[in-house]
Amino acid sequence: MQFMLLFSRQGKLRLQKWYVAHPDKLKKKITRELITTILARKPKMSSFLEWKDVKVVYKRYASLYFCCAIEQKDNELLTLEIIHRYVELLDKYFGSVCELDIIFNFEKAYFILDELLLGGEIQETSKKNVLKAIAAQDLLQEEETPQGFFEDHGLG
Amino acid sequence: MEAVNLLSSNKYSEKQIGYLFISVLVNTNSDLIKLIIQSIKNDLSSRNPVHVSLALQCIANIGSKEMAEAFGHEIPKLLVSGDTMDVVKQSAALCLLRLFRTSQEIIPSGEWTSRIIHLLNDQHMGVVTAATSLIDALVKKNPEEYKGCISLAVSRLSRIVTASYTDLQDYTYYFVPAPWLSVKLLRLLQNYPPPEDPGVRGRLNECLETILNKAQEPPKSKKVQHSNAKNAVLFEAISLIIHNDTEPNLLVRACNQLGQFLSNRETNLRYLALESMCLLATSEFSHEAVKKHQEVVILSMKMEKDVSVRQQAVDLLYAMCDKSNAEEIVQEMLNYLETADYSIREEMVLKVAILAEKYATDYTWYVDVILNLIRIAGDYVSEEVWYRVIQIVINRDDVQGYAAKTVFEALQAPACHENMVKVGGYILGEFGNLIAGDQRSSPQVQFQLLHSKYHLCSPMTRALLLSTYIKFVNLFPEIKTQIQDVFKQHSNLRSADAELQQRASEYLQLSIIASTDVLATVLEEMPAFPERESSILAVLKKKKPGRVPENEIREGKSPGPTANHQTEQPPAPAPTTNNVSTDLLGLSTPPASQPSTTSTSNTGVLLDVFGDMYGGTGTPAQANNVNNLAPAQSTYNAKKFICKNNGVLFENDLIQIGVKSEFRQNLGRLGLFYGNKTSFALQNFMPSLSIPDELQGKVNLQVKPVEPVLEAGAQIQQMLNAECIEDYSDTPSMVISFLYNNVPQKLTIKLPLTINKFFEPTEMNGESFFARWKNLGGNQQRSQKIFKATQPMDTTATRTKLLGFGMQLLEGIDPNPDNFVCAGIVHTRTQQVGCLLRLEPNKQAQMYRLTVRSSKESVSQEVCELLADQF
């Protein structure tokens, strides 16, 4: 997988993860073009499209579009399911996830993604194991973090 | 610095923030990187697995060269060590994969290999999944070393597919057992040819069958996730089946399964089914099975709502096309083109053009298709497409008349596309004479038709039309004054466009000053284009790298490309368009020396050409390379030159020899053009004449010597004067010797100086023809041959050849309109020999009867021999 983007129906980028190195300018350009292309597509159309030299797999969940760019030989249907698994994980973690959860707890969304995918490859497909790992992280944090640590540093 | 301090903190949250910070803000500041690497090192050797994981994630997120150097040796140890936790192993495998992608050298080899492979046997499914990704990458780099993974992967796969969905607990995804791992294993196996060990192979085929069977079972859940995961495995299995390409049974089953998907409700499935079928179509086992679905595919090309699915349908049609269905598919694509989405039109045009060329058995059909293409989607017809149709028409004598007629008709449409005007202008300029006999397309009409479009065209097209006009001056002297008027027009002679201005004034002068002979030489028909890869194919490849199905069915069963085009030449980056455009614009350029690829005709064809050339009189010509340097790579067109005067006579990897010639009575002038195709100079370059003994005294030849060095990429010209003293058979040859890379080379080329070159066409009416015919009735004067047609029996093609042969084609003499009757006089210094000819085609039997009568026996025989080989 080359990168993953989450963006809203209004075209606002909510989360991005790149597994290949590009200069910032190029990243912005790719993001902008891809968002426009995908938003223009109708709901009945297929979830796959050939775009430049990559295959793009996307799916819409409520107001959010999840979009992955994969290699020519990667499996499209399974990429759809990676997206779905990710949504399930978010859903389970936040309890019926919505766009706002991702906006305000973006670091959690990243941590979950890091557990699911590493370096663009799927790391752990078991929902239970991922959630266990995240729960362990949270526990450690709570143990260590004095009350108001994030607030003090303006990170809350 | 603060961030680095955070890294070395023992508190998890501080560490985490530190890592997050440097993942985002890393730069190659060397001091800092050293410190960071030190901290990561500490964490890697920490006993707290959470710290190790954080460190690994950080390495994987940055993945720089320094990281690879620093940790390339640590991580493999973590990966295979017995006491590493599973979670850490997973991260370590993927982390190593990331580093391996940045720098290939860190690949652990030797003892590590088998330990890494054995991760496939790990208890923990997560570890196996991560390890499979790593092994897949390692295998790509070094397939031999990791060969051991094949059998392990197969047995792992078989355990998964036979497992019930409850066995794998959390690794079952919507009732599908471990879809990610299955897909990865199937991918891994696609790096190797089918397993050699029959046991392993049997087991693999069982797995694949099971997967196909499961696809037929009723779904265990209505959720789309279930079907997606199931079908993801299925598609990957089909990819592997296609990759192995050894099990006809599985291939056909896969094809049927995909056929069902073609009419599935899910757009995604239809899309993928079309895509996979594209691959299936290239296998010899399933090509026929794919063709069964042709109708459905055509339907989806027309009816599908989503343009990307339609695009896949078009790709598939392109891939499944072969000789048997080409006409239908091309027709359907043409029909669809009228309403097709703008985004795919250009590509469709290219595809139609390629298919039409590739599978044309009848080149009139090809011409029809391309002209239709221009008519329907003119805007999307790129230059390469119309260049190509012109190349083909010029190279194939048999369609020239037809092409001229068709473009003439097409041009009569009130509104026709500019590309049509270009093709029309070019073809009429070259071959307008072939249809000028008809009152409806007389020179006058042709000229006016073209000129009526002139004012609507862009300067480039106008320039081309001006060239056409000057060619008309040569072809049809009767309309010369009209054409001169056009050149003189204010808008041309003082055009703002420099090119138009120059052409108008130069052509005008040329038409005024030059004698008809000079005009005839300058404006002679274009020589044949050297064969090369279809430029259109090159464009399509450039447009869609890696996505153009090779379209050659694998393992033999080649669709028998005609000698006229060779596709898939490995090194074909030569941008042929440049050459073409110079050819088109510079009308009088001699055959340009091409740096582009030569066509390969195989040795068999080459021998054929030698074997039957000139009907076996005399010794066959030999193209002996002293050094035998790839003699198979050459083309030798001597036979064609019996019926034409200009073109490429010989071509191999080193040299191209072009000929331009003209004859008047018993005199002839030949221009030989030697082009050096290599990037080295050819030394001691020496062409010398070789005249067989029996020709001594019958023909008189003079050549001018040439420079002994032929520079790289250069071309030199050698003029040769010939005089026919007495009629002869056989022809003189040219022996060309030179040093290439200090290796001596020698070529013997027959010169196109057959006796028919000295023909003067003679016009006569029926009465006098029959009178003479009867007069020449004696056995001594007659020669007759009955022979089988070796080429399609096409009237226009035959006419073109007879015209090229040099005699006058007499119309309306033979009561049977299918027969051809010709008359001409062979000029020699000593005498003139009148010669009459009659050619009777018998289409049912695919035979010809050729009768030649002349006042001299030897002439009758030789003419008969020469011509009998041409049909």
PDB file of N, CA, C and O in Angstrom, chain B residues 262-293:
ATOM      1  N   LEU B 262     -19.704 -11.723 -14.336  1.00  0.00           N
ATOM      2  CA  LEU B 262     -19.937 -10.659 -15.319  1.00  0.00           C
ATOM      3  C   LEU B 262     -21.342 -10.107 -15.226  1.00  0.00           C
ATOM      4  O   LEU B 262     -21.597  -8.961 -15.555  1.00  0.00           O
ATOM      5  N   SER B 263     -22.282 -10.967 -14.782  1.00  0.00           N
ATOM      6  CA  SER B 263     -23.642 -10.435 -14.677  1.00  0.00           C
ATOM      7  C   SER B 263     -24.057 -10.289 -13.209  1.00  0.00           C
ATOM      8  O   SER B 263     -25.227 -10.295 -12.888  1.00  0.00           O
ATOM      9  N   ASN B 264     -23.073 -10.168 -12.334  1.00  0.00           N
ATOM     10  CA  ASN B 264     -23.368  -9.966 -10.915  1.00  0.00           C
ATOM     11  C   ASN B 264     -23.887  -8.555 -10.660  1.00  0.00           C
ATOM     12  O   ASN B 264     -23.644  -7.635 -11.426  1.00  0.00           O
ATOM     13  N   ARG B 265     -24.605  -8.444  -9.535  1.00  0.00           N
ATOM     14  CA  ARG B 265     -25.181  -7.144  -9.205  1.00  0.00           C
ATOM     15  C   ARG B 265     -24.115  -6.144  -8.759  1.00  0.00           C
ATOM     16  O   ARG B 265     -24.231  -4.948  -8.966  1.00  0.00           O
ATOM     17  N   GLU B 266     -23.069  -6.665  -8.120  1.00  0.00           N
ATOM     18  CA  GLU B 266     -22.009  -5.806  -7.573  1.00  0.00           C
ATOM     19  C   GLU B 266     -21.117  -5.246  -8.681  1.00  0.00           C
ATOM     20  O   GLU B 266     -20.500  -6.004  -9.429  1.00  0.00           O
ATOM     21  N   THR B 267     -21.038  -3.945  -8.742  1.00  0.00           N
ATOM     22  CA  THR B 267     -20.171  -3.338  -9.758  1.00  0.00           C
ATOM     23  C   THR B 267     -18.718  -3.774  -9.567  1.00  0.00           C
ATOM     24  O   THR B 267     -18.014  -4.068 -10.531  1.00  0.00           O
ATOM     25  N   ASN B 268     -18.297  -3.835  -8.301  1.00  0.00           N
ATOM     26  CA  ASN B 268     -16.907  -4.195  -8.035  1.00  0.00           C
ATOM     27  C   ASN B 268     -16.556  -5.548  -8.618  1.00  0.00           C
ATOM     28  O   ASN B 268     -15.478  -5.736  -9.174  1.00  0.00           O
ATOM     29  N   LEU B 269     -17.468  -6.495  -8.482  1.00  0.00           N
ATOM     30  CA  LEU B 269     -17.187  -7.835  -8.986  1.00  0.00           C
ATOM     31  C   LEU B 269     -17.117  -7.851 -10.501  1.00  0.00           C
ATOM     32  O   LEU B 269     -16.249  -8.497 -11.079  1.00  0.00           O
ATOM     33  N   ARG B 270     -18.025  -7.123 -11.121  1.00  0.00           N
ATOM     34  CA  ARG B 270     -17.987  -7.087 -12.590  1.00  0.00           C
ATOM     35  C   ARG B 270     -16.663  -6.504 -13.055  1.00  0.00           C
ATOM     36  O   ARG B 270     -16.021  -7.005 -13.977  1.00  0.00           O
ATOM     37  N   TYR B 271     -16.246  -5.464 -12.366  1.00  0.00           N
ATOM     38  CA  TYR B 271     -14.980  -4.816 -12.713  1.00  0.00           C
ATOM     39  C   TYR B 271     -13.825  -5.809 -12.626  1.00  0.00           C
ATOM     40  O   TYR B 271     -13.041  -5.982 -13.557  1.00  0.00           O
ATOM     41  N   LEU B 272     -13.748  -6.505 -11.485  1.00  0.00           N
ATOM     42  CA  LEU B 272     -12.625  -7.416 -11.283  1.00  0.00           C
ATOM     43  C   LEU B 272     -12.693  -8.618 -12.219  1.00  0.00           C
ATOM     44  O   LEU B 272     -11.671  -9.106 -12.700  1.00  0.00           O
ATOM     45  N   ALA B 273     -13.914  -9.085 -12.464  1.00  0.00           N
ATOM     46  CA  ALA B 273     -14.054 -10.239 -13.354  1.00  0.00           C
ATOM     47  C   ALA B 273     -13.524  -9.898 -14.735  1.00  0.00           C
ATOM     48  O   ALA B 273     -12.793 -10.681 -15.354  1.00  0.00           O
ATOM     49  N   LEU B 274     -13.865  -8.718 -15.209  1.00  0.00           N
ATOM     50  CA  LEU B 274     -13.378  -8.303 -16.527  1.00  0.00           C
ATOM     51  C   LEU B 274     -11.857  -8.225 -16.519  1.00  0.00           C
ATOM     52  O   LEU B 274     -11.192  -8.670 -17.455  1.00  0.00           O
ATOM     53  N   GLU B 275     -11.319  -7.692 -15.419  1.00  0.00           N
ATOM     54  CA  GLU B 275      -9.878  -7.533 -15.351  1.00  0.00           C
ATOM     55  C   GLU B 275      -9.161  -8.882 -15.365  1.00  0.00           C
ATOM     56  O   GLU B 275      -8.196  -9.072 -16.113  1.00  0.00           O
ATOM     57  N   SER B 276      -9.664  -9.831 -14.559  1.00  0.00           N
ATOM     58  CA  SER B 276      -9.006 -11.134 -14.525  1.00  0.00           C
ATOM     59  C   SER B 276      -9.154 -11.864 -15.853  1.00  0.00           C
ATOM     60  O   SER B 276      -8.257 -12.578 -16.283  1.00  0.00           O
ATOM     61  N   MET B 277     -10.307 -11.696 -16.470  1.00  0.00           N
ATOM     62  CA  MET B 277     -10.525 -12.389 -17.744  1.00  0.00           C
ATOM     63  C   MET B 277      -9.535 -11.939 -18.795  1.00  0.00           C
ATOM     64  O   MET B 277      -9.147 -12.693 -19.673  1.00  0.00           O
ATOM     65  N   CYS B 278      -9.136 -10.690 -18.681  1.00  0.00           N
ATOM     66  CA  CYS B 278      -8.123 -10.163 -19.592  1.00  0.00           C
ATOM     67  C   CYS B 278      -6.888 -11.052 -19.561  1.00  0.00           C
ATOM     68  O   CYS B 278      -6.301 -11.357 -20.587  1.00  0.00           O
ATOM     69  N   LEU B 279      -6.513 -11.466 -18.361  1.00  0.00           N
ATOM     70  CA  LEU B 279      -5.346 -12.336 -18.230  1.00  0.00           C
ATOM     71  C   LEU B 279      -5.646 -13.734 -18.757  1.00  0.00           C
ATOM     72  O   LEU B 279      -4.816 -14.354 -19.418  1.00  0.00           O
ATOM     73  N   LEU B 280      -6.837 -14.206 -18.439  1.00  0.00           N
ATOM     74  CA  LEU B 280      -7.210 -15.546 -18.910  1.00  0.00           C
ATOM     75  C   LEU B 280      -7.179 -15.624 -20.428  1.00  0.00           C
ATOM     76  O   LEU B 280      -6.838 -16.649 -21.007  1.00  0.00           O
ATOM     77  N   ALA B 281      -7.528 -14.537 -21.050  1.00  0.00           N
ATOM     78  CA  ALA B 281      -7.600 -14.550 -22.509  1.00  0.00           C
ATOM     79  C   ALA B 281      -6.230 -14.783 -23.125  1.00  0.00           C
ATOM     80  O   ALA B 281      -6.121 -15.183 -24.274  1.00  0.00           O
ATOM     81  N   THR B 282      -5.181 -14.537 -22.373  1.00  0.00           N
ATOM     82  CA  THR B 282      -3.862 -14.710 -22.958  1.00  0.00           C
ATOM     83  C   THR B 282      -3.327 -16.129 -22.781  1.00  0.00           C
ATOM     84  O   THR B 282      -2.263 -16.440 -23.270  1.00  0.00           O
ATOM     85  N   SER B 283      -4.064 -16.963 -22.075  1.00  0.00           N
ATOM     86  CA  SER B 283      -3.600 -18.346 -21.928  1.00  0.00           C
ATOM     87  C   SER B 283      -4.184 -19.186 -23.051  1.00  0.00           C
ATOM     88  O   SER B 283      -5.361 -19.061 -23.390  1.00  0.00           O
ATOM     89  N   GLU B 284      -3.355 -20.079 -23.585  1.00  0.00           N
ATOM     90  CA  GLU B 284      -3.871 -20.839 -24.725  1.00  0.00           C
ATOM     91  C   GLU B 284      -4.980 -21.785 -24.306  1.00  0.00           C
ATOM     92  O   GLU B 284      -5.815 -22.164 -25.105  1.00  0.00           O
ATOM     93  N   PHE B 285      -4.974 -22.180 -23.006  1.00  0.00           N
ATOM     94  CA  PHE B 285      -5.989 -23.137 -22.586  1.00  0.00           C
ATOM     95  C   PHE B 285      -7.355 -22.480 -22.449  1.00  0.00           C
ATOM     96  O   PHE B 285      -8.363 -23.099 -22.708  1.00  0.00           O
ATOM     97  N   SER B 286      -7.357 -21.253 -21.967  1.00  0.00           N
ATOM     98  CA  SER B 286      -8.661 -20.675 -21.668  1.00  0.00           C
ATOM     99  C   SER B 286      -9.098 -19.619 -22.677  1.00  0.00           C
ATOM    100  O   SER B 286     -10.166 -19.061 -22.546  1.00  0.00           O
ATOM    101  N   HIS B 287      -8.252 -19.362 -23.670  1.00  0.00           N
ATOM    102  CA  HIS B 287      -8.615 -18.323 -24.640  1.00  0.00           C
ATOM    103  C   HIS B 287      -9.988 -18.607 -25.240  1.00  0.00           C
ATOM    104  O   HIS B 287     -10.842 -17.726 -25.329  1.00  0.00           O
ATOM    105  N   GLU B 288     -10.206 -19.880 -25.622  1.00  0.00           N
ATOM    106  CA  GLU B 288     -11.485 -20.215 -26.247  1.00  0.00           C
ATOM    107  C   GLU B 288     -12.635 -20.036 -25.261  1.00  0.00           C
ATOM    108  O   GLU B 288     -13.692 -19.539 -25.620  1.00  0.00           O
ATOM    109  N   ALA B 289     -12.389 -20.443 -24.009  1.00  0.00           N
ATOM    110  CA  ALA B 289     -13.452 -20.332 -23.003  1.00  0.00           C
ATOM    111  C   ALA B 289     -13.834 -18.872 -22.785  1.00  0.00           C
ATOM    112  O   ALA B 289     -15.002 -18.548 -22.600  1.00  0.00           O
ATOM    113  N   VAL B 290     -12.850 -18.004 -22.825  1.00  0.00           N
ATOM    114  CA  VAL B 290     -13.147 -16.581 -22.632  1.00  0.00           C
ATOM    115  C   VAL B 290     -14.017 -16.086 -23.781  1.00  0.00           C
ATOM    116  O   VAL B 290     -14.957 -15.315 -23.587  1.00  0.00           O
ATOM    117  N   LYS B 291     -13.708 -16.584 -24.975  1.00  0.00           N
ATOM    118  CA  LYS B 291     -14.452 -16.082 -26.134  1.00  0.00           C
ATOM    119  C   LYS B 291     -15.945 -16.374 -26.037  1.00  0.00           C
ATOM    120  O   LYS B 291     -16.752 -15.681 -26.652  1.00  0.00           O
ATOM    121  N   LYS B 292     -16.309 -17.400 -25.249  1.00  0.00           N
ATOM    122  CA  LYS B 292     -17.742 -17.706 -25.099  1.00  0.00           C
ATOM    123  C   LYS B 292     -18.501 -16.532 -24.489  1.00  0.00           C
ATOM    124  O   LYS B 292     -19.687 -16.388 -24.677  1.00  0.00           O
ATOM    125  N   HIS B 293     -17.804 -15.726 -23.730  1.00  0.00           N
ATOM    126  CA  HIS B 293     -18.497 -14.637 -23.030  1.00  0.00           C
ATOM    127  C   HIS B 293     -18.515 -13.336 -23.826  1.00  0.00           C
ATOM    128  O   HIS B 293     -18.892 -12.305 -23.305  1.00  0.00           O
TER     129      HIS B 293
END
